Tab-separated table of C-alpha atoms in Angstrom:
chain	number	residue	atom	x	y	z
A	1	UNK	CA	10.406	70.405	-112.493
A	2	UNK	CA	7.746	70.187	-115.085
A	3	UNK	CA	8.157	68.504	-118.711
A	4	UNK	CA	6.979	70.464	-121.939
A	5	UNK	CA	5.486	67.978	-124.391
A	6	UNK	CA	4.592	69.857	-128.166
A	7	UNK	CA	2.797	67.625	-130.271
A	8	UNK	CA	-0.766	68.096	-132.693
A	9	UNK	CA	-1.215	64.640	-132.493
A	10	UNK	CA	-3.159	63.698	-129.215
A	11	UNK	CA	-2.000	60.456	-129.420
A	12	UNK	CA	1.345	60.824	-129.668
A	13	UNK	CA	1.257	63.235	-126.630
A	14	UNK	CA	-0.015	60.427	-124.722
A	15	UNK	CA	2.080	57.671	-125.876
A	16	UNK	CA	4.916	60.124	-124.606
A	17	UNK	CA	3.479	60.522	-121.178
A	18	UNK	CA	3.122	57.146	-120.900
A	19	UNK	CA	6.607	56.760	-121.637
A	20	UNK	CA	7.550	58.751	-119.043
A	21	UNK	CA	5.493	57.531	-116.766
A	22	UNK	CA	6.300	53.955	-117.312
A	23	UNK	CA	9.892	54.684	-116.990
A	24	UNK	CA	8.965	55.624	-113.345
A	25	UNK	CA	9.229	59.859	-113.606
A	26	UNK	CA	5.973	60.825	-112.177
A	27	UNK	CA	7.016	64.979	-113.228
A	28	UNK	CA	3.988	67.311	-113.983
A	29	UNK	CA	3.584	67.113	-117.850
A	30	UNK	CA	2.238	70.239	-119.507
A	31	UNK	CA	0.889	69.606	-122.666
A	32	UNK	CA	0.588	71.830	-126.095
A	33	UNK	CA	-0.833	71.125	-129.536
A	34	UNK	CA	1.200	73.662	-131.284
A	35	UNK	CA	4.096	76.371	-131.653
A	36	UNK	CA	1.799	78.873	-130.763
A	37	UNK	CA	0.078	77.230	-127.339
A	38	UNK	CA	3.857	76.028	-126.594
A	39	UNK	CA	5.181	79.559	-126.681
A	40	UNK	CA	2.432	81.005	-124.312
A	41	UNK	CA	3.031	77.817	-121.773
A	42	UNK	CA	6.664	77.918	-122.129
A	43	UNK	CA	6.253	81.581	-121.246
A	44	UNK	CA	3.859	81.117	-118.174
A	45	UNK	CA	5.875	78.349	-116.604
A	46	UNK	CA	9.398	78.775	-118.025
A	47	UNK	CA	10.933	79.141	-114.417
A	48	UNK	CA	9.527	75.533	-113.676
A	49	UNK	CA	9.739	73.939	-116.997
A	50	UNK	CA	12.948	71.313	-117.322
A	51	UNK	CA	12.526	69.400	-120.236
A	52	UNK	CA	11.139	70.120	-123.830
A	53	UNK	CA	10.008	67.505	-126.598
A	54	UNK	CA	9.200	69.058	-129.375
A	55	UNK	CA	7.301	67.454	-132.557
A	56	UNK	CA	8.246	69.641	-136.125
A	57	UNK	CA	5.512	69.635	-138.261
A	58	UNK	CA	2.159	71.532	-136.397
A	59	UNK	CA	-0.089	73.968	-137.742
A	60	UNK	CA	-0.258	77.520	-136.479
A	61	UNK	CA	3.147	77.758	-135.592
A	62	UNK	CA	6.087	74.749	-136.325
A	63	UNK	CA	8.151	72.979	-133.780
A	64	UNK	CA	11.284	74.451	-135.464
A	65	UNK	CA	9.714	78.047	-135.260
A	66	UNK	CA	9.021	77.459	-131.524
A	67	UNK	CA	12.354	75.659	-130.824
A	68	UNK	CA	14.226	79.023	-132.691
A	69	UNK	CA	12.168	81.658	-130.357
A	70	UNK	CA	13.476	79.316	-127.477
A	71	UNK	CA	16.991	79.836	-128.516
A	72	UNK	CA	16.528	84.018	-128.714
A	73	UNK	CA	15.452	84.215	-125.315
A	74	UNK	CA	18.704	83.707	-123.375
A	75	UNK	CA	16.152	82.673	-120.002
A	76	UNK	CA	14.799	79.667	-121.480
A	77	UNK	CA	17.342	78.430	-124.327
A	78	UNK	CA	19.536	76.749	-121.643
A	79	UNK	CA	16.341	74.439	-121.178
A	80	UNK	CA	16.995	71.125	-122.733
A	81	UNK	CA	14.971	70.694	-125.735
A	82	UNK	CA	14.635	67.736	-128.262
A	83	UNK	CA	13.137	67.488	-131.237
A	84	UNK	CA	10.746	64.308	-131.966
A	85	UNK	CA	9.787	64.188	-135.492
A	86	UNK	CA	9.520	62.247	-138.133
A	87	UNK	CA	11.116	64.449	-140.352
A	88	UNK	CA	14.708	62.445	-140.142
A	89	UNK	CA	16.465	63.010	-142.980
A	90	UNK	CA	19.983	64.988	-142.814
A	91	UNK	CA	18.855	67.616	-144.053
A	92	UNK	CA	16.514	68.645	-141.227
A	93	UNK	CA	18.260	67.215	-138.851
A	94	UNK	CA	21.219	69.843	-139.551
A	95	UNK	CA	18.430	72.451	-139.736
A	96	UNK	CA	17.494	71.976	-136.154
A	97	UNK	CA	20.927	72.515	-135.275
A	98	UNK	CA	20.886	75.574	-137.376
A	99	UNK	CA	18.370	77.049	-135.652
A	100	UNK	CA	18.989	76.074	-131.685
A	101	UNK	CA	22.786	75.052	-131.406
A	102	UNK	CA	21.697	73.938	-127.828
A	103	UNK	CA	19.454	71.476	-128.908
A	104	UNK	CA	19.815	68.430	-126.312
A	105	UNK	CA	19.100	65.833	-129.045
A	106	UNK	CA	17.089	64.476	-132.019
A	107	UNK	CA	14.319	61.899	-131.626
A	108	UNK	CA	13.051	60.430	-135.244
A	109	UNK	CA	9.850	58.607	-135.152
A	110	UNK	CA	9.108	56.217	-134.887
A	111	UNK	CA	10.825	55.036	-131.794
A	112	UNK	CA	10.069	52.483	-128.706
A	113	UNK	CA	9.556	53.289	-125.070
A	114	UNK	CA	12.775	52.002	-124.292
A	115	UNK	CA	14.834	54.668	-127.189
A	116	UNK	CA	13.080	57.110	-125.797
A	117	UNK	CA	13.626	56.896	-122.354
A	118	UNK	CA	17.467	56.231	-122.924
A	119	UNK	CA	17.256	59.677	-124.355
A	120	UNK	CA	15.434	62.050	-121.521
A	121	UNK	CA	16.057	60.171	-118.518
A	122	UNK	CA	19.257	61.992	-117.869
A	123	UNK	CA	17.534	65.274	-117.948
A	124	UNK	CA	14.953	63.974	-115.426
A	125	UNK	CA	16.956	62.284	-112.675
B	1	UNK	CA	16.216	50.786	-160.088
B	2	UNK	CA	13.187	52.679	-162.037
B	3	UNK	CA	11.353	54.908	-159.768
B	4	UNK	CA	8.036	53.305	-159.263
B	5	UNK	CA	10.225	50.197	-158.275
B	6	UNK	CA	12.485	52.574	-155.740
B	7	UNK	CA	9.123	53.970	-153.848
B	8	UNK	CA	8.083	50.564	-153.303
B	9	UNK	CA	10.776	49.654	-152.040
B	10	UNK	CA	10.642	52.265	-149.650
B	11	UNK	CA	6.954	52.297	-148.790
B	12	UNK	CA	7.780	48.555	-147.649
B	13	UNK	CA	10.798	49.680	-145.630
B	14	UNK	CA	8.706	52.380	-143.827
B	15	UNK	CA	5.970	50.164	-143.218
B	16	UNK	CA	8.064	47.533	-141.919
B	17	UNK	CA	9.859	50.293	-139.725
B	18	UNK	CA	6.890	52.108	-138.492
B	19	UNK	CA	4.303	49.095	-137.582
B	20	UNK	CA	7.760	47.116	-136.124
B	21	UNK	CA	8.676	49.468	-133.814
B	22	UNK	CA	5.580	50.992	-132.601
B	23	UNK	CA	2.931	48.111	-132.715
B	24	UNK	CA	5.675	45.684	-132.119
B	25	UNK	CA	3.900	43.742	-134.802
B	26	UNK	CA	5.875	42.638	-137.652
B	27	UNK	CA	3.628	43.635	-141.417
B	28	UNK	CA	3.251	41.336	-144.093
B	29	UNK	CA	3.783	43.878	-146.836
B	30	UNK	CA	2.701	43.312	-150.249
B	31	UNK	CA	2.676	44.456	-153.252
B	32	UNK	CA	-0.633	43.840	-155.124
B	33	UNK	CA	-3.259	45.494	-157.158
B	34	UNK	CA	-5.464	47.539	-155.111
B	35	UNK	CA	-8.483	48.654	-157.130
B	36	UNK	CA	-9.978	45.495	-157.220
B	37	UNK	CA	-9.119	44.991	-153.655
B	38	UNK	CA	-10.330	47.801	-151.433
B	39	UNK	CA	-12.376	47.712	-148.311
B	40	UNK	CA	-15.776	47.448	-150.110
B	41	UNK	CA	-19.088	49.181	-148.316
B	42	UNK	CA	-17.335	49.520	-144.813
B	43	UNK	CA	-16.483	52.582	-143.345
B	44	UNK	CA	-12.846	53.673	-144.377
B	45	UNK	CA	-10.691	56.171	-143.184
B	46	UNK	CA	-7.967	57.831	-145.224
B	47	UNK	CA	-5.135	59.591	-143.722
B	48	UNK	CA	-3.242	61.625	-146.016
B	49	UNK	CA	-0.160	63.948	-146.383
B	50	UNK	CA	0.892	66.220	-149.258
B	51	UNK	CA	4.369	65.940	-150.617
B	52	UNK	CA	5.414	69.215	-152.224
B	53	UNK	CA	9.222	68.887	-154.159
B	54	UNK	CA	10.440	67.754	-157.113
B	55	UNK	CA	8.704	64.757	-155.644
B	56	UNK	CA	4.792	65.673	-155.523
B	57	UNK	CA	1.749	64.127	-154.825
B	58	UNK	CA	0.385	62.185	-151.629
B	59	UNK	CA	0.840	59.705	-149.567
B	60	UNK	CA	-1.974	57.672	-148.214
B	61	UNK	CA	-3.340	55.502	-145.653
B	62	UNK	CA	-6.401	53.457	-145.944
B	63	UNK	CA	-8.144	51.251	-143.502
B	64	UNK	CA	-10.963	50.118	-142.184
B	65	UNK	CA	-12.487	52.309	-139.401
B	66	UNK	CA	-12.912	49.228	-137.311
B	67	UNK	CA	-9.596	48.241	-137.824
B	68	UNK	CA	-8.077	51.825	-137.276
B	69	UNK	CA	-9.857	51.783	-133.508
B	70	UNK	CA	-8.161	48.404	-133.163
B	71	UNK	CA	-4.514	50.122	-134.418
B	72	UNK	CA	-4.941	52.890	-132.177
B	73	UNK	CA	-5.685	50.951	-129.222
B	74	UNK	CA	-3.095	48.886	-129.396
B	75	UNK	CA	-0.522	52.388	-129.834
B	76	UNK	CA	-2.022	53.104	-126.402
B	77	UNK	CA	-2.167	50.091	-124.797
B	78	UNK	CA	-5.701	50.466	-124.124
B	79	UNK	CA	-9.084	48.655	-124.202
B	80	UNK	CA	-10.871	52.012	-125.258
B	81	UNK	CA	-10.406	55.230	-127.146
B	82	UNK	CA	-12.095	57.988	-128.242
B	83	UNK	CA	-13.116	59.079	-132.251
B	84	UNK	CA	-10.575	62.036	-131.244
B	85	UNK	CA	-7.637	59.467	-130.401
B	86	UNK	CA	-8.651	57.399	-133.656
B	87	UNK	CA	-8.383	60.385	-135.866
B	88	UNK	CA	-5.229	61.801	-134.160
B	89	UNK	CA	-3.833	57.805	-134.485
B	90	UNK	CA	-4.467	57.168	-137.599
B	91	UNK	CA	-3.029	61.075	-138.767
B	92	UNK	CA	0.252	60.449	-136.752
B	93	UNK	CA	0.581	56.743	-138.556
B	94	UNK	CA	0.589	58.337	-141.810
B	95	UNK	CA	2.741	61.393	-140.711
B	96	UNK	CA	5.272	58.858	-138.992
B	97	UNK	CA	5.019	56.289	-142.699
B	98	UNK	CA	5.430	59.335	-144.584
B	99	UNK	CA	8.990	60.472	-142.452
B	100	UNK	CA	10.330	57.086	-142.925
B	101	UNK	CA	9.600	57.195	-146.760
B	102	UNK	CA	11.216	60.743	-147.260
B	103	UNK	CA	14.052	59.284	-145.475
B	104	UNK	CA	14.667	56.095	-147.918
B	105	UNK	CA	14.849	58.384	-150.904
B	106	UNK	CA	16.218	61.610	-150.101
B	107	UNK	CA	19.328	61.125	-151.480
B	108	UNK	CA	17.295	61.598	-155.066
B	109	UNK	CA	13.775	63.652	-153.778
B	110	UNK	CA	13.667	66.886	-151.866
B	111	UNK	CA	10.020	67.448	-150.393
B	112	UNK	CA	8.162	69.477	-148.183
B	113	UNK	CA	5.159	67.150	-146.383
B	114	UNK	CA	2.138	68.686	-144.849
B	115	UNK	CA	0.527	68.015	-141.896
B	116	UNK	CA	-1.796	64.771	-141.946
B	117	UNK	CA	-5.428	65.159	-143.154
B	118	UNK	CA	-7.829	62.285	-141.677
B	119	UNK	CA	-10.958	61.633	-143.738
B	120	UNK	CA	-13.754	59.266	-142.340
B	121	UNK	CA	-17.013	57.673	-143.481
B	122	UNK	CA	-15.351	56.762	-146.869
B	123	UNK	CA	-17.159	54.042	-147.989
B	124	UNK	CA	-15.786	51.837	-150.528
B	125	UNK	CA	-12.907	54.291	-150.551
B	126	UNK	CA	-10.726	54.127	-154.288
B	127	UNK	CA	-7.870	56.267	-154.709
B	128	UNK	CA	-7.252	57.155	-158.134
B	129	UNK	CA	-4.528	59.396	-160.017
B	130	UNK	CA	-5.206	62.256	-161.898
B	131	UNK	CA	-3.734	62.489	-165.473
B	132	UNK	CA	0.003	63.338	-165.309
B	133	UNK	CA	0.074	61.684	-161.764
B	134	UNK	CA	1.010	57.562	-161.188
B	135	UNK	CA	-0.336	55.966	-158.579
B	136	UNK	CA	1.672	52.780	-156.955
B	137	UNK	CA	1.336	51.469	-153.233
B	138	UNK	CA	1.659	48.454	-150.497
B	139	UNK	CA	-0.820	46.345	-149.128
B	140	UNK	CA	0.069	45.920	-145.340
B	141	UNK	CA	-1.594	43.071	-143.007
B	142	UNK	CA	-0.750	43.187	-139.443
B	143	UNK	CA	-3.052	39.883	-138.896
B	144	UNK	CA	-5.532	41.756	-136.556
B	145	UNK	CA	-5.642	44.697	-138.977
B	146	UNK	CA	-4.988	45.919	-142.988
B	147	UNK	CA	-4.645	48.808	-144.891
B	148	UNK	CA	-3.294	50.155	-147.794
B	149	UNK	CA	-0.522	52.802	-148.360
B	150	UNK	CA	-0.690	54.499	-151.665
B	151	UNK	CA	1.426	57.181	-153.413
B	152	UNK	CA	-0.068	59.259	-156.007
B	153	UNK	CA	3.137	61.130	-157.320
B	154	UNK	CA	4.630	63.525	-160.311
B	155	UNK	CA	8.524	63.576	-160.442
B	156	UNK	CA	9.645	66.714	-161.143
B	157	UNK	CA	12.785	67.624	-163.308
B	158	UNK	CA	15.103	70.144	-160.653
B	159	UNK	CA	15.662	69.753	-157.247
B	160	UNK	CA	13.750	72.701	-156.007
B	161	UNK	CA	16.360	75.492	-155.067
B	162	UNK	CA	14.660	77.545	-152.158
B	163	UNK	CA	17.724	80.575	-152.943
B	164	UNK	CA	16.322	80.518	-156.271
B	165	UNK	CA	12.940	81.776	-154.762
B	166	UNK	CA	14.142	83.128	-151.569
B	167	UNK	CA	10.498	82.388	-149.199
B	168	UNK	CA	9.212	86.223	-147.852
B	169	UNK	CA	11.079	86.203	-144.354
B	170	UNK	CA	8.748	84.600	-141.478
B	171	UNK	CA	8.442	86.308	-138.422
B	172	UNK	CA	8.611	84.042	-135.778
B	173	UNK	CA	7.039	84.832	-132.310
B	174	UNK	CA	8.592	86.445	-129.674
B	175	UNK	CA	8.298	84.299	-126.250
B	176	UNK	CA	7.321	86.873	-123.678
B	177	UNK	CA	8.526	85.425	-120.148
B	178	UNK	CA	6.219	85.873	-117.190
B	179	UNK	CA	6.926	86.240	-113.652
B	180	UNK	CA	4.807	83.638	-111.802
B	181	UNK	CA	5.367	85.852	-108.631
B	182	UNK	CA	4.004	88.754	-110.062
């Protein structure tokens, strides 16, 4: 099982990894800097792909606009995908629901190692 | 509470929040005059990101560039980073600061935010606001590190009504699945 991680910010790809990592999940950990990048991997490796974390605001193409395609595409929208943004208010939180009703959760940065992990562990035991 | 008075209030809470719970490092957050105050001849950076609502303007980070290698490294947990991971650090600081303001005042602002901008090299950085604009802000000091975040802003009268001015309909991209056997 591979993990999908969607973020622009390099940085916050990594501290993600490490996350993982640290919380003793040694999965492969394909990496995207946008919607657009995330739809081609997602669509090259969606057979092996488990887990999605998804950041919201990217250029090219948005998290939610990648997170909606998921959702049309009966293959792949079973795959657990969370949103990890810092865009918390209620607002957009109810718009991610809107627009993937499968959505496995709803990460709001910031957040520790520990929240996180609490989170996605389920999905990668 | 006046508004100038509110966004301070919730600049400090999203400071507090952000450096907290990522750094582990609890801010001293103040509220002081900046122009007088700023980082001098050393190289700043400046992270900003638009706000676009009846809420406008930008929010900004400034620090040192010294300092912001020192931030980032200790995000990582590491004794080196790249100019890349310093840029991308120092964006998704100001991305995260901005979230956690939008979130202490949405019950009276509605606001798009853009996606961070980072510009380096500033030296002897000074915000200022144009006319119509106010400026207001925090001083942050994290002991091995200090910034500022400032928020140039116009309140707007309406709560923008997107069915008002329906957006033209996006098309969003179709995922084409591909056999890896084939």
């Amino acid at each position: 099982m591979k993990i999908l991680v969607v973020d622009d910010s390099g940085v916050q790809r990594k501290m993600i990894i490490q996350t993982i990592r640290k919380a003793g999940f040694q999965h492969e950990v394909l990496e995207a800097g946008d919607g657009q990048q995330a739809i081609q991997t997602l669509g090259t490796n969606f057979s092996e792909i488990g887990l999605v974390l998804c950041d919201w605001n990217m250029p090219n193409l948005s998290g939610i606009d990648f997170v909606e395609a998921i959702a049309k595409v009966p293959q792949v929208a079973k795959i657990p995908v969370f949103m990890v943004t810092s865009e918390g208010t209620q607002a957009k939180i109810e718009e991610a629901y809107a627009k993937h009703a499968g959505l496995a959760g709803y990460i709001v940065k910031p957040f520790t190692p520990e929240q996180l992990k609490s989170k996605i562990e389920t999905f990668l035991k | 509470m006046e508004p100038k008075e509110q966004f301070v209030q919730a600049l400090k809470d999203s400071v507090t929040n952000t450096f907290s719970t990522i750094l582990s490092v609890l801010p001293k957050v103040g509220e002081e005059q900046w122009h007088d105050k700023l980082f001098g001849a050393c190289d700043t950076m400046v992270a900003s990101v638009g706000l676009a609502g009846n809420l406008s303007g930008s929010l900004n980070f400034m620090i040192p560039k010294e300092n912001a290698a020192k931030l980032v490294k200790k995000m990582l947990g590491s004794d080196t980073v790249s100019d890349q991971d310093v840029v991308d650090g120092i964006g998704e600081i100001i991305n995260v600061l901005t979230g956690g303001f939008k979130m202490q005042v949405e019950r009276e602002y509605v606001f798009q935010q853009s996606i961070p901008t980072v510009i380096q090299n500033a030296q002897g950085a000074e915000i200022s606001s144009v006319t119509g604009a106010d400026l207001t802000g925090v001083r942050l000091n994290c002991g091995e590190f200090e910034g500022y975040l400032l928020l140039s802003y116009s309140i707007g009268k309406n709560v923008p009504d997107e069915a008002a001015a329906p957006a033209k309909p996006k098309i969003i991209p179709q995922i084409i699945l591909k056999d890896p056997k084939a």
